[in-house]
Short mmCIF file of C-alpha atoms and ligand atoms in Angstrom, two decimals:
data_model
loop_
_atom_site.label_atom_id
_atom_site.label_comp_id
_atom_site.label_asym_id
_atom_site.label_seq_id
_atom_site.Cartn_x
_atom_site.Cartn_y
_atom_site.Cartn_z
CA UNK R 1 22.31 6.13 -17.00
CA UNK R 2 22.28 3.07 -14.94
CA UNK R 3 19.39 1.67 -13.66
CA UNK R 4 20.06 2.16 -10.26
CA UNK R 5 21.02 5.77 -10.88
CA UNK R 6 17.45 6.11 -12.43
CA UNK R 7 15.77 5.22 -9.78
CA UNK R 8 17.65 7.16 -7.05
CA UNK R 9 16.99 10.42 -8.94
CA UNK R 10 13.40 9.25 -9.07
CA UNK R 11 13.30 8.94 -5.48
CA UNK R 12 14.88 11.70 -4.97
CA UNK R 13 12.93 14.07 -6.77
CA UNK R 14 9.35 12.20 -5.01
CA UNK R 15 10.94 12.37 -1.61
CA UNK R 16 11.80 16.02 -2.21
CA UNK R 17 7.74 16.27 -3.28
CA UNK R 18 6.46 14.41 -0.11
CA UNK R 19 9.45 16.84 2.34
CA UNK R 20 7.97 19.53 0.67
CA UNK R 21 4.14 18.52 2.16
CA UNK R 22 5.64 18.58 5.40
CA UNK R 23 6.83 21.83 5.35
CA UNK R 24 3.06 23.26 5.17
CA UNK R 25 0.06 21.26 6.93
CA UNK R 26 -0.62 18.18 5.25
CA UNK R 27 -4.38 17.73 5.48
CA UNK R 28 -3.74 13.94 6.49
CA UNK R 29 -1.48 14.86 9.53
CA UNK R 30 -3.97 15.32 12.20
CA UNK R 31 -1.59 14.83 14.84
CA UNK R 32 -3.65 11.97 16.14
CA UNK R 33 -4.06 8.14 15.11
CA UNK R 34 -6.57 7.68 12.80
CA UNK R 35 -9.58 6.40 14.89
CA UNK R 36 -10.54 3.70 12.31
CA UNK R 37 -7.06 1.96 13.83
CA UNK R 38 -7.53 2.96 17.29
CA UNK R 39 -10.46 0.91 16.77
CA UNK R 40 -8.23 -2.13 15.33
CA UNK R 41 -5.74 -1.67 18.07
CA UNK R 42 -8.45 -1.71 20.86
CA UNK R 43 -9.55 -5.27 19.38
CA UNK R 44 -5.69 -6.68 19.84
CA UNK R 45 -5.01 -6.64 16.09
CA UNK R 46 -1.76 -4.76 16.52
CA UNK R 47 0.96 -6.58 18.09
CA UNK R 48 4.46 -7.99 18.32
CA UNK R 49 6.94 -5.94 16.08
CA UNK R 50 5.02 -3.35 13.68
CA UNK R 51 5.72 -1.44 10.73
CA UNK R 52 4.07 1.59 10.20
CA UNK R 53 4.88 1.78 6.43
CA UNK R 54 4.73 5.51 5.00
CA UNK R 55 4.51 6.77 8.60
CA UNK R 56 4.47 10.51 8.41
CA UNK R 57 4.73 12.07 11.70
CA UNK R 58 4.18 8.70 13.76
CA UNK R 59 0.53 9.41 14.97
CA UNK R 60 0.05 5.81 14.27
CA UNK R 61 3.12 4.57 15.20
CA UNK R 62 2.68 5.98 18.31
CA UNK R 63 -0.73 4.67 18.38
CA UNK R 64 1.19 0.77 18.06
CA UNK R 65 3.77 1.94 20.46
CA UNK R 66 1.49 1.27 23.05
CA UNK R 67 0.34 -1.87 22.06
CA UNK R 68 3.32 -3.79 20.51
CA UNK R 69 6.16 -5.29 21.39
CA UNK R 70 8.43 -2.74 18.95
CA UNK R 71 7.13 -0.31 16.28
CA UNK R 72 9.29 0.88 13.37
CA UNK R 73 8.20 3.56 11.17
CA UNK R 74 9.33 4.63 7.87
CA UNK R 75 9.01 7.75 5.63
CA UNK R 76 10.36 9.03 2.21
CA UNK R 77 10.11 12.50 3.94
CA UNK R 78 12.94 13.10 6.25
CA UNK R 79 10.94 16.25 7.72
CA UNK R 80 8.14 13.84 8.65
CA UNK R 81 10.38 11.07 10.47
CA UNK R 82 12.19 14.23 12.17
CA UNK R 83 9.09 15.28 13.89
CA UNK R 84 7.87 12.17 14.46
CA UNK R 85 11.70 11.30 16.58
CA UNK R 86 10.94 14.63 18.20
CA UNK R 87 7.16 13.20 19.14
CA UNK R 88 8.45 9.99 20.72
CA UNK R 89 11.67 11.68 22.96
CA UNK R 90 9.02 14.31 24.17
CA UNK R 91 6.34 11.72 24.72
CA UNK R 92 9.11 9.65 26.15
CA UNK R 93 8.05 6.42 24.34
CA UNK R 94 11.39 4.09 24.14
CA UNK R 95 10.09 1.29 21.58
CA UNK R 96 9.53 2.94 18.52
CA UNK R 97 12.30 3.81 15.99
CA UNK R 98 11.79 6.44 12.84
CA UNK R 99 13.85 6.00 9.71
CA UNK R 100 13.95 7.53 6.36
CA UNK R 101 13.13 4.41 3.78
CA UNK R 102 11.10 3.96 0.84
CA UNK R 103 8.05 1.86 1.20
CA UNK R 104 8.49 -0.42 -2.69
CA UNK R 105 12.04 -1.66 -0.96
CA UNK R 106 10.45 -2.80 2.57
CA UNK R 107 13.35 -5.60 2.10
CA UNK R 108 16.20 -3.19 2.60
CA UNK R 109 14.99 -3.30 6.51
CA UNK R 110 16.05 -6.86 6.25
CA UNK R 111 13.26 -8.11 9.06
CA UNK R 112 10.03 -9.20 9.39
CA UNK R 113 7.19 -7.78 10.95
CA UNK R 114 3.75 -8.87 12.98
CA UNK R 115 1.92 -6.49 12.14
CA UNK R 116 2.30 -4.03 9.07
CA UNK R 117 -0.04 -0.44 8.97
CA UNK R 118 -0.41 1.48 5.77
CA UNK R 119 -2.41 4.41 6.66
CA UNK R 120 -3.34 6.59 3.76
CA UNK R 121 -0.30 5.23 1.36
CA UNK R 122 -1.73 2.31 -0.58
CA UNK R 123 -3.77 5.05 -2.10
CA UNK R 124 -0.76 6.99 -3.15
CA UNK R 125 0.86 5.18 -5.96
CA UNK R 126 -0.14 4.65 -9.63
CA UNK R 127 -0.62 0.63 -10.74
CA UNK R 128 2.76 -0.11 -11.72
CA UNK R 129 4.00 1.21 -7.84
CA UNK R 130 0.77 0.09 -6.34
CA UNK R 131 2.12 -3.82 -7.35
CA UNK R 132 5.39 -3.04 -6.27
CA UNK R 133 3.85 -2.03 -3.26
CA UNK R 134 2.16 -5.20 -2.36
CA UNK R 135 5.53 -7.16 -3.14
CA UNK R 136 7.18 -4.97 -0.86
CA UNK R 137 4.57 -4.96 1.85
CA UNK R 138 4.97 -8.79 1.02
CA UNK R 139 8.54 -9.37 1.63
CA UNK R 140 8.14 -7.96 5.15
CA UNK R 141 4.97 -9.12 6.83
CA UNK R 142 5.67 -12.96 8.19
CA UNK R 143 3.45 -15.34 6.63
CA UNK R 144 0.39 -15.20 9.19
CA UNK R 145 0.91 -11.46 10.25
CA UNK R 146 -1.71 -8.99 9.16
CA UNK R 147 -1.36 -5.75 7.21
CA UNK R 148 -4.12 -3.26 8.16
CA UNK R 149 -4.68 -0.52 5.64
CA UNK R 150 -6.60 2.59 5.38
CA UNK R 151 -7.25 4.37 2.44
CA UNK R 152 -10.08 6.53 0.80
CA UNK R 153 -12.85 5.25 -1.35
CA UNK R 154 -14.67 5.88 -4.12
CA UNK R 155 -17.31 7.40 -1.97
CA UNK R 156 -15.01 10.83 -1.21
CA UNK R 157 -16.52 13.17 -4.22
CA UNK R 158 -14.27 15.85 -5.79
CA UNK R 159 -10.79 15.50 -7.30
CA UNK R 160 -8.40 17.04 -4.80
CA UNK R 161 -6.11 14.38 -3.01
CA UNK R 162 -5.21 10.83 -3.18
CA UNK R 163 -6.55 8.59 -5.82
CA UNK R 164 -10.05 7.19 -4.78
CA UNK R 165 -9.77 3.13 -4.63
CA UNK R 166 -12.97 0.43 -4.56
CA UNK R 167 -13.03 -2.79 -2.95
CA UNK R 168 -12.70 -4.75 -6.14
CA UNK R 169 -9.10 -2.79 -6.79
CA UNK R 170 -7.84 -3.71 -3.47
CA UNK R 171 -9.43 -7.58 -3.39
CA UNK R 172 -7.22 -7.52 -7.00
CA UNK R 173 -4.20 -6.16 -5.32
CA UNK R 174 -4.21 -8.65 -2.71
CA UNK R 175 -5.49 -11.74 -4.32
CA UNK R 176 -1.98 -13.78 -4.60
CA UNK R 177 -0.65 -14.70 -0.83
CA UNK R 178 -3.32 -12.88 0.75
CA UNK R 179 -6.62 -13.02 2.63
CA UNK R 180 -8.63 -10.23 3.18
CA UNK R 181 -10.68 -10.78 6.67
CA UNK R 182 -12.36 -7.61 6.55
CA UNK R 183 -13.44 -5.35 4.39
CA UNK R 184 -15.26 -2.33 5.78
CA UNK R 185 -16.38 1.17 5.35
CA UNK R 186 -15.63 3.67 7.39
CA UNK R 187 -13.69 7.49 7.74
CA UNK R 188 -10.18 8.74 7.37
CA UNK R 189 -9.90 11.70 8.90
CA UNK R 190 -8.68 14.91 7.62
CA UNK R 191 -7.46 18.55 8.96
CA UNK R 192 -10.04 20.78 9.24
CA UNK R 193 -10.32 23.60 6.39
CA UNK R 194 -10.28 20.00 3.96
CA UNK R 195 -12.91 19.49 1.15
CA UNK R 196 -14.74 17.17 3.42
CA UNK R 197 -14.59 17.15 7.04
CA UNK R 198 -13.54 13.33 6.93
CA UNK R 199 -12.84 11.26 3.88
CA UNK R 200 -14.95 8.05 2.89
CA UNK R 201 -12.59 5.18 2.87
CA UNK R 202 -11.83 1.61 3.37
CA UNK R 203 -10.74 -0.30 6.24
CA UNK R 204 -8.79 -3.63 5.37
CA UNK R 205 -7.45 -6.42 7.69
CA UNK R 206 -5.36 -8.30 5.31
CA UNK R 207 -3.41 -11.68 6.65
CA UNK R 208 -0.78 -12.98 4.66
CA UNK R 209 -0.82 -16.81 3.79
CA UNK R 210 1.36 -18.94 5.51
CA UNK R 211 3.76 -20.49 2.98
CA UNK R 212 2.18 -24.52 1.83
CA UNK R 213 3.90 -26.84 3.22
CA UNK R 214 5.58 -29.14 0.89
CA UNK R 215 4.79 -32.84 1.62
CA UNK R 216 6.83 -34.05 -0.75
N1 SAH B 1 0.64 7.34 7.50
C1 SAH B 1 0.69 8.77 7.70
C2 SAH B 1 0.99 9.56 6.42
C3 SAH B 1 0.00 9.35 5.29
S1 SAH B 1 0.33 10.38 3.86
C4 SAH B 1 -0.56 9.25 8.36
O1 SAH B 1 -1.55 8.49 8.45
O2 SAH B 1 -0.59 10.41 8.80
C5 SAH B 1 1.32 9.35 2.85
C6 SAH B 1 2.74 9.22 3.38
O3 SAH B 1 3.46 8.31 2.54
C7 SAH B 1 3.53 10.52 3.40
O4 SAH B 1 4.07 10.71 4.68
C8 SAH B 1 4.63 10.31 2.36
O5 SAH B 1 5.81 10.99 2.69
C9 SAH B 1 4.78 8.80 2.40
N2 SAH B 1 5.33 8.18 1.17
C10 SAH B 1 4.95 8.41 -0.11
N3 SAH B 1 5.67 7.63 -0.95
C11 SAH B 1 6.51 6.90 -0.17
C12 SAH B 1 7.50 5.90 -0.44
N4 SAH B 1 7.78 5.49 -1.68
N5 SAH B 1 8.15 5.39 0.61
C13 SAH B 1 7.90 5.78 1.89
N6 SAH B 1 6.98 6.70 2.20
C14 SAH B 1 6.29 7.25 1.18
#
């Protein structure tokens, strides 16, 4: 089997996974934006065009919608970007757009964004996909623009959910073309009737480097 053909069954069989979720009550879909990036967005650090990578139902999106210039949001769950259309017609919000894509080819949107949110999906793939990840995140974000990311810590006990991640795994991930400005501690929040009533996690404001100039 071709390559290509590999991977499309792949993604088919982990987007049928994630649709699945969506067809229950996803503990991470509070049906609010996480306040850790209400927080960001209050301090002006979302703006111009935004992609809300791995976007679920669009709390977040949303969230941007009200700050940015244009918000696009993708999801490998077609259930999740259908509710989150049916969120932004009934909350009549006009700049945000929802599309089925698959956050390790972020290229395939064929722009580049501002400001890039990842909230809860860093935390989501193994290390091979986690550095796919960052390329992909990388391809997107113009050099300058800021990725802000939100994803559980090593400090949320137990077993259940996403894969717990420290600050020296994400200061690895991002250590080529990237500066982390801040690095804090804080909660993700969860549905009630979770393990924990909200989730220990990290808060990152990563910029991407502008490109060297070449004085040659
Ligand atoms: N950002 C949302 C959802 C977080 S849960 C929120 O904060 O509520 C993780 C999300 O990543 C799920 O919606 C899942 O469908 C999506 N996802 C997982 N793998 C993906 C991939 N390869 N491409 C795009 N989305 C993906």
């Amino acid at each position: 089997m071709a390559v290509a053909d590999r991977w499309h069954d792949r993604f088919m069989s982990i987007a049928d996974e994630w649709n699945d979720a969506y067809a229950g009550a996803p503990g991470w879909d509070i049906g609010r934006p996480q306040p850790a990036l209400v927080e960001l967005a209050e301090r002006g650090l979302i703006r111009g065009r935004v992609l809300d990578s791995g976007c679920g139902t669009g709390s977040n999106s949303l969230l941007a919608a009200r700050y940015a210039a244009h918000v696009t949001g993708i999801d490998i769950a077609q259930r999740a970007i259908e509710a989150a259309r049916k969120r932004a017609v009934g909350d009549g919000v006009t700049n945000v757009e929802f599309r089925v894509g698959d956050a390790l080819r972020l290229g395939e949107l064929d722009e580049q964004f501002d400001t890039v949110l990842d909230s809860g999906v860093f935390h989501v793939f193994d290390d091979d996909p986690r550095a796919a990840y960052v390329a992909s995140l990388a391809s997107v974000l113009r050099p300058g623009g800021r990725l802000l990311l939100l994803c559980f810590s090593e400090a949320t006990p137990g077993e259940w959910g996403p894969r717990r991640v420290t600050a020296d795994e994400l200061r690895a991930a991002f250590a080529d073309g990237w500066t982390v400005e801040s690095l804090d501690r804080t909660s993700f929040a969860v549905t009630p009737g979770q393990p924990v009533p909200a989730a220990d996690a990290w808060r990152a404001v990563i910029r991407r480097v502008p490109a060297p100039v070449n004085r040659q």
